[in-house]
mmCIF file of C-alpha atoms and ligand atoms in Angstrom:
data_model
loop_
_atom_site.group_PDB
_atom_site.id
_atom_site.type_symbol
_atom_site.label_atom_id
_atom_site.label_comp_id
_atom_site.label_asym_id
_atom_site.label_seq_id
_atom_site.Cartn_x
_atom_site.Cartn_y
_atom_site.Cartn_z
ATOM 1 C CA UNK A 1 22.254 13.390 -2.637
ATOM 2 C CA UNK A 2 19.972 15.695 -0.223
ATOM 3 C CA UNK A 3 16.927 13.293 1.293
ATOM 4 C CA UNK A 4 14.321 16.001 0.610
ATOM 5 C CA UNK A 5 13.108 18.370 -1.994
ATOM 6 C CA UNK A 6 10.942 21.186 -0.682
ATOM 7 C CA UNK A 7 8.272 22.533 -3.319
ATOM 8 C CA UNK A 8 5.814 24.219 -0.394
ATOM 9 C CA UNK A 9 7.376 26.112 2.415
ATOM 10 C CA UNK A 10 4.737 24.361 4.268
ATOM 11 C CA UNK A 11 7.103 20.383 4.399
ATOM 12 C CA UNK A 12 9.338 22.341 6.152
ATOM 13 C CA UNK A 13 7.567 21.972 9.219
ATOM 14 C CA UNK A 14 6.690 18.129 8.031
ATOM 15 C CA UNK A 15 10.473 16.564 8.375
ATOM 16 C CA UNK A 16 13.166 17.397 10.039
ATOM 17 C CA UNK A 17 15.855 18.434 8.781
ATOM 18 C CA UNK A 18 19.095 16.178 11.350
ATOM 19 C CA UNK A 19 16.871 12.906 10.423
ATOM 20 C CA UNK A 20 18.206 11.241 7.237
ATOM 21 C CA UNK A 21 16.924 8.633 5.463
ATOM 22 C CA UNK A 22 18.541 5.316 6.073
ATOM 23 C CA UNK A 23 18.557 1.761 4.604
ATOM 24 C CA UNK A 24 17.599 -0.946 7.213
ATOM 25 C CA UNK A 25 17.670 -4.109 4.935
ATOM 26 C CA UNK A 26 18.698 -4.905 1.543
ATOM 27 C CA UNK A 27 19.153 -7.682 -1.082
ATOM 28 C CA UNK A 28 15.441 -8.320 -2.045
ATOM 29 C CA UNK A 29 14.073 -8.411 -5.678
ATOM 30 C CA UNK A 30 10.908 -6.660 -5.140
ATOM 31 C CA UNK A 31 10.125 -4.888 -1.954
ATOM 32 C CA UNK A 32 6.819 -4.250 -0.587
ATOM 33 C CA UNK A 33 3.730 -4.328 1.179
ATOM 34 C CA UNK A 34 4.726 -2.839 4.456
ATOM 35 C CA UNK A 35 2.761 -3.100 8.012
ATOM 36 C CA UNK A 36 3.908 -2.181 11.150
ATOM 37 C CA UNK A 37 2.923 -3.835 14.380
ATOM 38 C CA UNK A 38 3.023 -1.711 17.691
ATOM 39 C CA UNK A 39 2.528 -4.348 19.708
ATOM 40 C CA UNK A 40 5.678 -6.248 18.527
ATOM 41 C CA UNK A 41 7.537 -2.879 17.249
ATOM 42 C CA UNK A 42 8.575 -4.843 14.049
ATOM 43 C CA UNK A 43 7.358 -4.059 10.771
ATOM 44 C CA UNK A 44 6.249 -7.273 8.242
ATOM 45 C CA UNK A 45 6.678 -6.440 4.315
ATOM 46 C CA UNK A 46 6.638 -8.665 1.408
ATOM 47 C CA UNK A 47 9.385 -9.633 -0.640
ATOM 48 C CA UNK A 48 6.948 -10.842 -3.825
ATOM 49 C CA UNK A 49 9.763 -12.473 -6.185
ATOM 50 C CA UNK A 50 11.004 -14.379 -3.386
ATOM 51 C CA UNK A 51 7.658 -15.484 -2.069
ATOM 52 C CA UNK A 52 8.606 -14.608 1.050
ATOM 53 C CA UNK A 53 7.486 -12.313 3.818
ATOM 54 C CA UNK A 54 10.049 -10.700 5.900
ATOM 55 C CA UNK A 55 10.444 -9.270 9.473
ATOM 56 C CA UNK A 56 12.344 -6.566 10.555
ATOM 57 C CA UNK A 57 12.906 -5.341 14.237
ATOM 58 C CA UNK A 58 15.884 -3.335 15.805
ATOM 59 C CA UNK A 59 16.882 -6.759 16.573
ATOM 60 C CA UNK A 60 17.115 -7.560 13.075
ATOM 61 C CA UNK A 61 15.737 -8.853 10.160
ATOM 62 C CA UNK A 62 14.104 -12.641 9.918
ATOM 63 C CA UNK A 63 11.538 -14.589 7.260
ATOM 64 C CA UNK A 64 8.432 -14.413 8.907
ATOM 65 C CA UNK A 65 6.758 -17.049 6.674
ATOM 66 C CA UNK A 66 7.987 -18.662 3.400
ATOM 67 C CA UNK A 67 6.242 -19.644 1.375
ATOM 68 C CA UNK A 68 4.065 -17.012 1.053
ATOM 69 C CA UNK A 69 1.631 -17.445 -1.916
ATOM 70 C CA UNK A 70 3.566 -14.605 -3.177
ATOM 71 C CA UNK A 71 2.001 -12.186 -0.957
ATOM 72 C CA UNK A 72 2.347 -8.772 -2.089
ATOM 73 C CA UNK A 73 -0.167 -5.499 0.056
ATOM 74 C CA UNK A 74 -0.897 -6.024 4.063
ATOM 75 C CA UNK A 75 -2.766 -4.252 6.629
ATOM 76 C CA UNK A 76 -4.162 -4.824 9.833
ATOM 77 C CA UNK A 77 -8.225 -4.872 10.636
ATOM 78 C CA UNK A 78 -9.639 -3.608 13.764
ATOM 79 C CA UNK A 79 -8.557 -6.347 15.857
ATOM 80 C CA UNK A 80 -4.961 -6.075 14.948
ATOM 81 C CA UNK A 81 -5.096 -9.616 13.168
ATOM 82 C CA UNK A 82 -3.176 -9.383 9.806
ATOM 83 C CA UNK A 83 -4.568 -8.755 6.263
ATOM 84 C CA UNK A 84 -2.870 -9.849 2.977
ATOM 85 C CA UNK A 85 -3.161 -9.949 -0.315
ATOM 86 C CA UNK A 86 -1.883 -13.057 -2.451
ATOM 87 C CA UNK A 87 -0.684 -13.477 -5.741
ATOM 88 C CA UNK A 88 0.025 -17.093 -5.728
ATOM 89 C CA UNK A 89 -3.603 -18.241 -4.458
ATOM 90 C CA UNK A 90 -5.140 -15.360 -6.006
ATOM 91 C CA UNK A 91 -6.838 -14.589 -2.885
ATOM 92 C CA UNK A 92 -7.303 -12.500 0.226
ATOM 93 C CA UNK A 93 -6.550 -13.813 4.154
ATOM 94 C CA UNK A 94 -6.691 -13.239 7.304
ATOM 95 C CA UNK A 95 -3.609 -14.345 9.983
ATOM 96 C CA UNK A 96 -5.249 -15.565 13.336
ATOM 97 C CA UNK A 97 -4.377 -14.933 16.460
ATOM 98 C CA UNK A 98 -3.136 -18.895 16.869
ATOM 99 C CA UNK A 99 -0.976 -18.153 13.430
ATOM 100 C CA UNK A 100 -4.257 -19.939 11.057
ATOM 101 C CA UNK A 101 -4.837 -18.661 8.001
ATOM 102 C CA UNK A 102 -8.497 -17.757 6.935
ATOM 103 C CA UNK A 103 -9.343 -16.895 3.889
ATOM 104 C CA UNK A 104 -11.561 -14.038 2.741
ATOM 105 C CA UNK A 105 -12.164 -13.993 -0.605
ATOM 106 C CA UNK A 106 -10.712 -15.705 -3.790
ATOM 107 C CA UNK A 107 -13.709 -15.418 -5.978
ATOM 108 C CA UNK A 108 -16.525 -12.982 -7.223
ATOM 109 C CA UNK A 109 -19.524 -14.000 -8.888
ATOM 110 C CA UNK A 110 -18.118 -17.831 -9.489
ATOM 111 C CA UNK A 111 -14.645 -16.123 -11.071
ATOM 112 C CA UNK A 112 -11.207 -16.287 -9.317
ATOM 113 C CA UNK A 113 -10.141 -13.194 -8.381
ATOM 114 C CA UNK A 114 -7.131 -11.804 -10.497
ATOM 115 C CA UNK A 115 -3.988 -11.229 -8.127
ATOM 116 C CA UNK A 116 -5.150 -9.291 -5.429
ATOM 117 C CA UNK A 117 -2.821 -6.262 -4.671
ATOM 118 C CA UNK A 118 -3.183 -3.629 -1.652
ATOM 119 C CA UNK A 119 -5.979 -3.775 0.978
ATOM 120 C CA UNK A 120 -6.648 -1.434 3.545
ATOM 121 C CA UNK A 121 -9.336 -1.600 6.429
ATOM 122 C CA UNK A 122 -12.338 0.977 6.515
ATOM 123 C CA UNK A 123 -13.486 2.463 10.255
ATOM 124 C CA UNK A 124 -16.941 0.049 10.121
ATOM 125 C CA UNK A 125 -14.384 -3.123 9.839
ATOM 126 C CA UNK A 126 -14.702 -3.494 5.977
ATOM 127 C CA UNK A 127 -11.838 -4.945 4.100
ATOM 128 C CA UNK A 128 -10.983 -2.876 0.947
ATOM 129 C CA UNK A 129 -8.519 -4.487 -1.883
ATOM 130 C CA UNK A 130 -7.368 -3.710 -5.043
ATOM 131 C CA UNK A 131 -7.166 -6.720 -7.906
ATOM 132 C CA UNK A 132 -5.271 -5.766 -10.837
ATOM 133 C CA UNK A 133 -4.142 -8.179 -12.814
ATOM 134 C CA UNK A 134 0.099 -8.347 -12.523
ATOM 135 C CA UNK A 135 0.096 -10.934 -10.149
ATOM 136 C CA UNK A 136 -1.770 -13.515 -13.239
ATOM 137 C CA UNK A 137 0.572 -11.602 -16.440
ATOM 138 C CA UNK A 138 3.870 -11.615 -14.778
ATOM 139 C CA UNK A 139 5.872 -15.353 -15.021
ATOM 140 C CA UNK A 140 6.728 -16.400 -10.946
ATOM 141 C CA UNK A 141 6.776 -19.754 -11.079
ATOM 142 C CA UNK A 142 4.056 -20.021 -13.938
ATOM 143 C CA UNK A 143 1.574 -18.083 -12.157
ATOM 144 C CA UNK A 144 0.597 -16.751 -15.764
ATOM 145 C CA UNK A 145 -3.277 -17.297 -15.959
ATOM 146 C CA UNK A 146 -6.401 -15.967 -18.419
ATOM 147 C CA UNK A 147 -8.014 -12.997 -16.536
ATOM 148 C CA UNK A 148 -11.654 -13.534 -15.796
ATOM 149 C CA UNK A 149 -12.914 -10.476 -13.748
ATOM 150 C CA UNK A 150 -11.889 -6.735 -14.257
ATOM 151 C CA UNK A 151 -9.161 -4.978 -12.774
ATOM 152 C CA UNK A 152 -11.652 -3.645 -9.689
ATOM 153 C CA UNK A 153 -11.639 -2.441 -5.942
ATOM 154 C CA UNK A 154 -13.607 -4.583 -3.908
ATOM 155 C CA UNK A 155 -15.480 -3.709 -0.795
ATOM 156 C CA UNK A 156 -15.669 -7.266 1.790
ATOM 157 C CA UNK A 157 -18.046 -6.193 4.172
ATOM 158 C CA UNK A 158 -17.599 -8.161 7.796
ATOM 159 C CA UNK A 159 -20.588 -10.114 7.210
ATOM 160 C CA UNK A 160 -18.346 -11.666 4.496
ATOM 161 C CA UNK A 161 -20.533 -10.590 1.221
ATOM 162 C CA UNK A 162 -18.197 -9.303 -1.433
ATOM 163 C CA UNK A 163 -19.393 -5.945 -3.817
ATOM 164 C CA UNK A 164 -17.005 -4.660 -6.543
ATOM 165 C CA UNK A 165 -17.382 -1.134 -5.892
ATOM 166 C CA UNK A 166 -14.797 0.565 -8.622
ATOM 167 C CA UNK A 167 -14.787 -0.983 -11.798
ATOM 168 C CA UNK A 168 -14.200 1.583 -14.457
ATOM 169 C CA UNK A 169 -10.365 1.890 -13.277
ATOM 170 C CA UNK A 170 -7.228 0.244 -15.511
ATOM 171 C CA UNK A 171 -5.390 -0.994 -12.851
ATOM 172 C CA UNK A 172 -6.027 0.261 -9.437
ATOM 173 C CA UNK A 173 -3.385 -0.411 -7.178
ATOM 174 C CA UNK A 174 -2.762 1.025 -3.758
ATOM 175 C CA UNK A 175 -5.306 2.748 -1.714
ATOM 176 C CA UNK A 176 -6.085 4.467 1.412
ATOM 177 C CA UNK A 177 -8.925 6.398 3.316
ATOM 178 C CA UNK A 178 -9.038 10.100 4.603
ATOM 179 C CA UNK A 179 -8.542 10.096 8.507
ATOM 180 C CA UNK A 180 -12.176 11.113 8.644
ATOM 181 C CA UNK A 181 -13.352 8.502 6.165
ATOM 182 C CA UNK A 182 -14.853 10.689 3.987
ATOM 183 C CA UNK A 183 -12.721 10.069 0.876
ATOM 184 C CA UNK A 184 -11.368 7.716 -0.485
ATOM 185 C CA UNK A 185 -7.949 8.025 -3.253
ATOM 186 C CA UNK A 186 -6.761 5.242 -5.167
ATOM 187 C CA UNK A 187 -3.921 4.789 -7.584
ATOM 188 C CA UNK A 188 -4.334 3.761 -11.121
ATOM 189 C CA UNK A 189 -0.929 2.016 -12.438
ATOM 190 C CA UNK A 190 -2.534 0.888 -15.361
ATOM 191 C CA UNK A 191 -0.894 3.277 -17.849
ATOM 192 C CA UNK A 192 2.543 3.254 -16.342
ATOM 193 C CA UNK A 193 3.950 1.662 -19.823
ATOM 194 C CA UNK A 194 2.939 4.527 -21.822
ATOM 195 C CA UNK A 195 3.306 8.382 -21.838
ATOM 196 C CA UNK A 196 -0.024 9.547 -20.278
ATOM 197 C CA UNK A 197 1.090 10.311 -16.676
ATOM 198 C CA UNK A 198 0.214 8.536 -13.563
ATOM 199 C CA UNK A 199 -2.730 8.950 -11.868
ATOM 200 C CA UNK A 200 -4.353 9.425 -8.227
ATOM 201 C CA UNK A 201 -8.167 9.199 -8.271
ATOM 202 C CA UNK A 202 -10.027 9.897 -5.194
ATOM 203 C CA UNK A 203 -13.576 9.716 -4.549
ATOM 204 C CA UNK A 204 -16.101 10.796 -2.144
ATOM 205 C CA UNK A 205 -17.857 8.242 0.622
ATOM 206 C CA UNK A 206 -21.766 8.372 0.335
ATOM 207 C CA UNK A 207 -23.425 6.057 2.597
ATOM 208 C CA UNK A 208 -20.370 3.587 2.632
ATOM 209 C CA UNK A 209 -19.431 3.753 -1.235
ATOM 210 C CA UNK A 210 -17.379 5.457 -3.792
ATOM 211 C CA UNK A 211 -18.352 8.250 -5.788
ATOM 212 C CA UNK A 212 -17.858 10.651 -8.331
ATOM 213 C CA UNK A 213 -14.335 9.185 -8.197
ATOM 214 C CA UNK A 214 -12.076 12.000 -10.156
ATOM 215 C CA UNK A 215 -8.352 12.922 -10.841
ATOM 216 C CA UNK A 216 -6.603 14.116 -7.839
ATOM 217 C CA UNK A 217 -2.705 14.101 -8.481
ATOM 218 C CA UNK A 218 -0.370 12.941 -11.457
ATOM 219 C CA UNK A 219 2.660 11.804 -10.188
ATOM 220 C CA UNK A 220 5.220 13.432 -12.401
ATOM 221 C CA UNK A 221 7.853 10.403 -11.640
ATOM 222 C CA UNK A 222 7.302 6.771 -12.177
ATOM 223 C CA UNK A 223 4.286 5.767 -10.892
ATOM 224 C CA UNK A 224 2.409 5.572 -7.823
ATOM 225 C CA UNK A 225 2.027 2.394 -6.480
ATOM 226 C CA UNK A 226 1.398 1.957 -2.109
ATOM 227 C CA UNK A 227 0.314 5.302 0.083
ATOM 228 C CA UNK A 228 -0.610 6.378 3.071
ATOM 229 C CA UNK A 229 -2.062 9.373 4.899
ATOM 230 C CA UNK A 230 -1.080 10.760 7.784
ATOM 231 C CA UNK A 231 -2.925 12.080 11.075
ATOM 232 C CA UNK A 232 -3.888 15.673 8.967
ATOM 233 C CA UNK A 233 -5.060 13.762 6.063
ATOM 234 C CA UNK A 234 -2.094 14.287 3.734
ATOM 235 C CA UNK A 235 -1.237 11.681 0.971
ATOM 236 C CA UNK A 236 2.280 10.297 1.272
ATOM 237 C CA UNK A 237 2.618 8.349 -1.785
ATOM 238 C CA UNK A 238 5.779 6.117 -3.443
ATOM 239 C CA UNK A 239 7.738 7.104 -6.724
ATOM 240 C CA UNK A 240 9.579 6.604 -9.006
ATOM 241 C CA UNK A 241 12.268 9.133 -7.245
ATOM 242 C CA UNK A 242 11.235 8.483 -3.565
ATOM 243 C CA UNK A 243 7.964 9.439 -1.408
ATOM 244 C CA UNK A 244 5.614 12.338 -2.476
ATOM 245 C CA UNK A 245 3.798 14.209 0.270
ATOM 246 C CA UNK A 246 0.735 15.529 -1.327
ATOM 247 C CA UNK A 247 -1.987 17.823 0.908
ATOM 248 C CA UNK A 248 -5.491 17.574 0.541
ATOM 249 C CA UNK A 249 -6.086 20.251 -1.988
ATOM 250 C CA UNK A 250 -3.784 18.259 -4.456
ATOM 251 C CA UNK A 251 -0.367 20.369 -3.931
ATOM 252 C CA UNK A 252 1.923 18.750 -4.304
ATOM 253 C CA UNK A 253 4.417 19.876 -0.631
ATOM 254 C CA UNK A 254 7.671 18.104 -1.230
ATOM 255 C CA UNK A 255 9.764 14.555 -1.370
ATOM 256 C CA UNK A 256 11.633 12.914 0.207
ATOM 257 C CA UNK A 257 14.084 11.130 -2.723
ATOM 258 C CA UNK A 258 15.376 7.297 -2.114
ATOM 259 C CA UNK A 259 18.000 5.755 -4.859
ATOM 260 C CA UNK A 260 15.820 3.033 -5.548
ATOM 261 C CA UNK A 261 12.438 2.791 -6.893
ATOM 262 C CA UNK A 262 9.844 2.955 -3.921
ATOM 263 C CA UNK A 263 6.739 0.475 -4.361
ATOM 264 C CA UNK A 264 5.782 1.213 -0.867
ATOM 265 C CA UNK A 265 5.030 3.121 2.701
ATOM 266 C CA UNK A 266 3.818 2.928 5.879
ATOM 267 C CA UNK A 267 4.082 4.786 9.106
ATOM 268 C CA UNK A 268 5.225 2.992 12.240
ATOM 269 C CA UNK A 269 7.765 3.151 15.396
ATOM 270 C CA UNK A 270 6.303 4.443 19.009
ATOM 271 C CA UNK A 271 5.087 7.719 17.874
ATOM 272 C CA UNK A 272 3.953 6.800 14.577
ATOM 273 C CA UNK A 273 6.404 9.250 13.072
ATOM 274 C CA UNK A 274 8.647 6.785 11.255
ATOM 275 C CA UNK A 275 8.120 6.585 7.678
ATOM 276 C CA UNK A 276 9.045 2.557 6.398
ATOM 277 C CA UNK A 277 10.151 2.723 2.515
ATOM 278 C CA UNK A 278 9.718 -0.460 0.847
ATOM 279 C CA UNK A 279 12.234 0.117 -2.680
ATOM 280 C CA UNK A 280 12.840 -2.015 -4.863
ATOM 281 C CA UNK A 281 15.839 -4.154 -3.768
ATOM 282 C CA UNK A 282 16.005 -2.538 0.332
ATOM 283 C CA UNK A 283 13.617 -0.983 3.352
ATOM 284 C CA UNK A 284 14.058 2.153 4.598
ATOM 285 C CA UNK A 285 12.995 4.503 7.243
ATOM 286 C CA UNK A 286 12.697 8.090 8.091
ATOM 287 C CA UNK A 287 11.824 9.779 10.852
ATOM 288 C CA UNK A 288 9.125 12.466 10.176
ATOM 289 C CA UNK A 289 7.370 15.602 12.319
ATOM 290 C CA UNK A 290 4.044 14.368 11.268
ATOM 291 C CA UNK A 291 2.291 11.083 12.467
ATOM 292 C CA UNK A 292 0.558 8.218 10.575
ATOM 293 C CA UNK A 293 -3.425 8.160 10.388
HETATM 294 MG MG1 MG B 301 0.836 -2.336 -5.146
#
């Protein structure tokens, strides 16, 4: 099977051509949630079924904590300090430096959040997450629990107040921002069990917020789930048939097709130009000629 499809003559300057995709790690039951660390040059991802998250290095791979509160989206904030998302607690934390956990938010307006999903990290420090509601309708270990807040995206500003700033969204799901910070594109997942196709919204930044949020891409396999940009602001998102690189004026450029079902993505490696595929059961990686925002 060839590791690319080319729809824009314009990805042919965006891989390259001698680098194929290859499997670093397998035997998970659902992948995802990737973050690289520089520092360390390993990359942390979540392996949600197994309430586990893992760590892989050219050294190899090793559980990097277990349990995990079924930990699913991660990122890092401005300080490097790690970001996730949990299922299992139904909450948002923070990894210290000295390997504490703090957490960030679990509640809005007196309700427990719903299962917290993908989070990124704006420029001013604010800590953006996604909180559909899987992680409360889907059986691990009786996690199954009455939904009391709408499927939202939640802006925690570093003061620590919390503001639902999307709510009119089925299930938003991964997220990221525009290298310049001026937009903002999430993914809806919450019709991926009927035929209306999948959608990317994205939305402008005014003054710090969301607006006039709108469609921006329908992903024409599976669903979208986890994205990222890279350094020119294009959207790399997962699918049902691999990764979809998407530019900023919503044409779609090409993909790069993995044999499992991709959940996930992040850049990483020493020039930023290694793509890490969470799929389904295994990571991946491919080397890329464009760099991670
Ligand atoms: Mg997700």
């Amino acid at each position: 099977m060839p590791d690319f499809q080319i729809l824009d003559p314009r990805f042919n300057a965006f891989i390259l051509h001698n680098a194929p995709i290859k499997r670093l790690a397998s035997g998970f039951d659902w992948a995802e949630g990737p973050v690289w660390f520089g520092d360390h040059q390993a990359l942390l991802f979540s392996d949600i079924p197994n309430d586990r998250i893992m760590r892989w290095s050219e050294g190899g791979l090793t559980t990097h904590r277990a349990p995990s509160n079924y930990a699913n989206g991660h990122t890092r904030d401005l300080w490097g300090r790690l970001i996730s998302c949990e299922h299992g607690l139904r909450r948002v934390t923070r990894t210290e430096w000295d390997g504490t956990v703090t957490v960030l938010a679990d509640s809005y307006q007196g309700k427990p959040l719903n299962s917290p999903n993908d989070v990124v990290v704006s420029p001013d420090g604010a800590v953006w997450f996604t909180d559909p509601h899987y992680g409360i309708k889907t059986d691990y270990e009786g996690f199954m629990a009455p939904q009391k807040l709408p499927c939202s995206v939640y802006r925690l500003d570093p003061s620590g107040s919390l503001e639902a700033v999307i709510t009119d969204m089925a299930c938003p799901n991964g997220l990221c921002f525009s290298p310049d910070g001026t937009r903002l594109y999430v993914a809806d997942t919450g019709r991926q069990f009927t035929d209306d196709p999948q959608h990317i919204l994205v939305f402008d930044m005014v003054q710090g917020r969301p607006q006039g949020g709108r469609l921006f891409h329908k992903v024409d396999a599976g669903w979208s789930d986890g994205m990222r940009m890279d350094s020119e602001g294009n959207l790399w998102t997962s699918a049902g048939d691999g990764v979809h690189c998407i530019a900023p004026d919503g044409t779609v450029l090409g993909k790069i097709l993995v044999p499992e079902v991709v959940s996930n993505l992040c850049f990483g490696g020493r020039a930023r130009n290694r793509l890490f595929i969470t799929a389904t059961t295994s990571l991946y990686s491919i080397v890329l000629n464009r760099q991670g925002h």
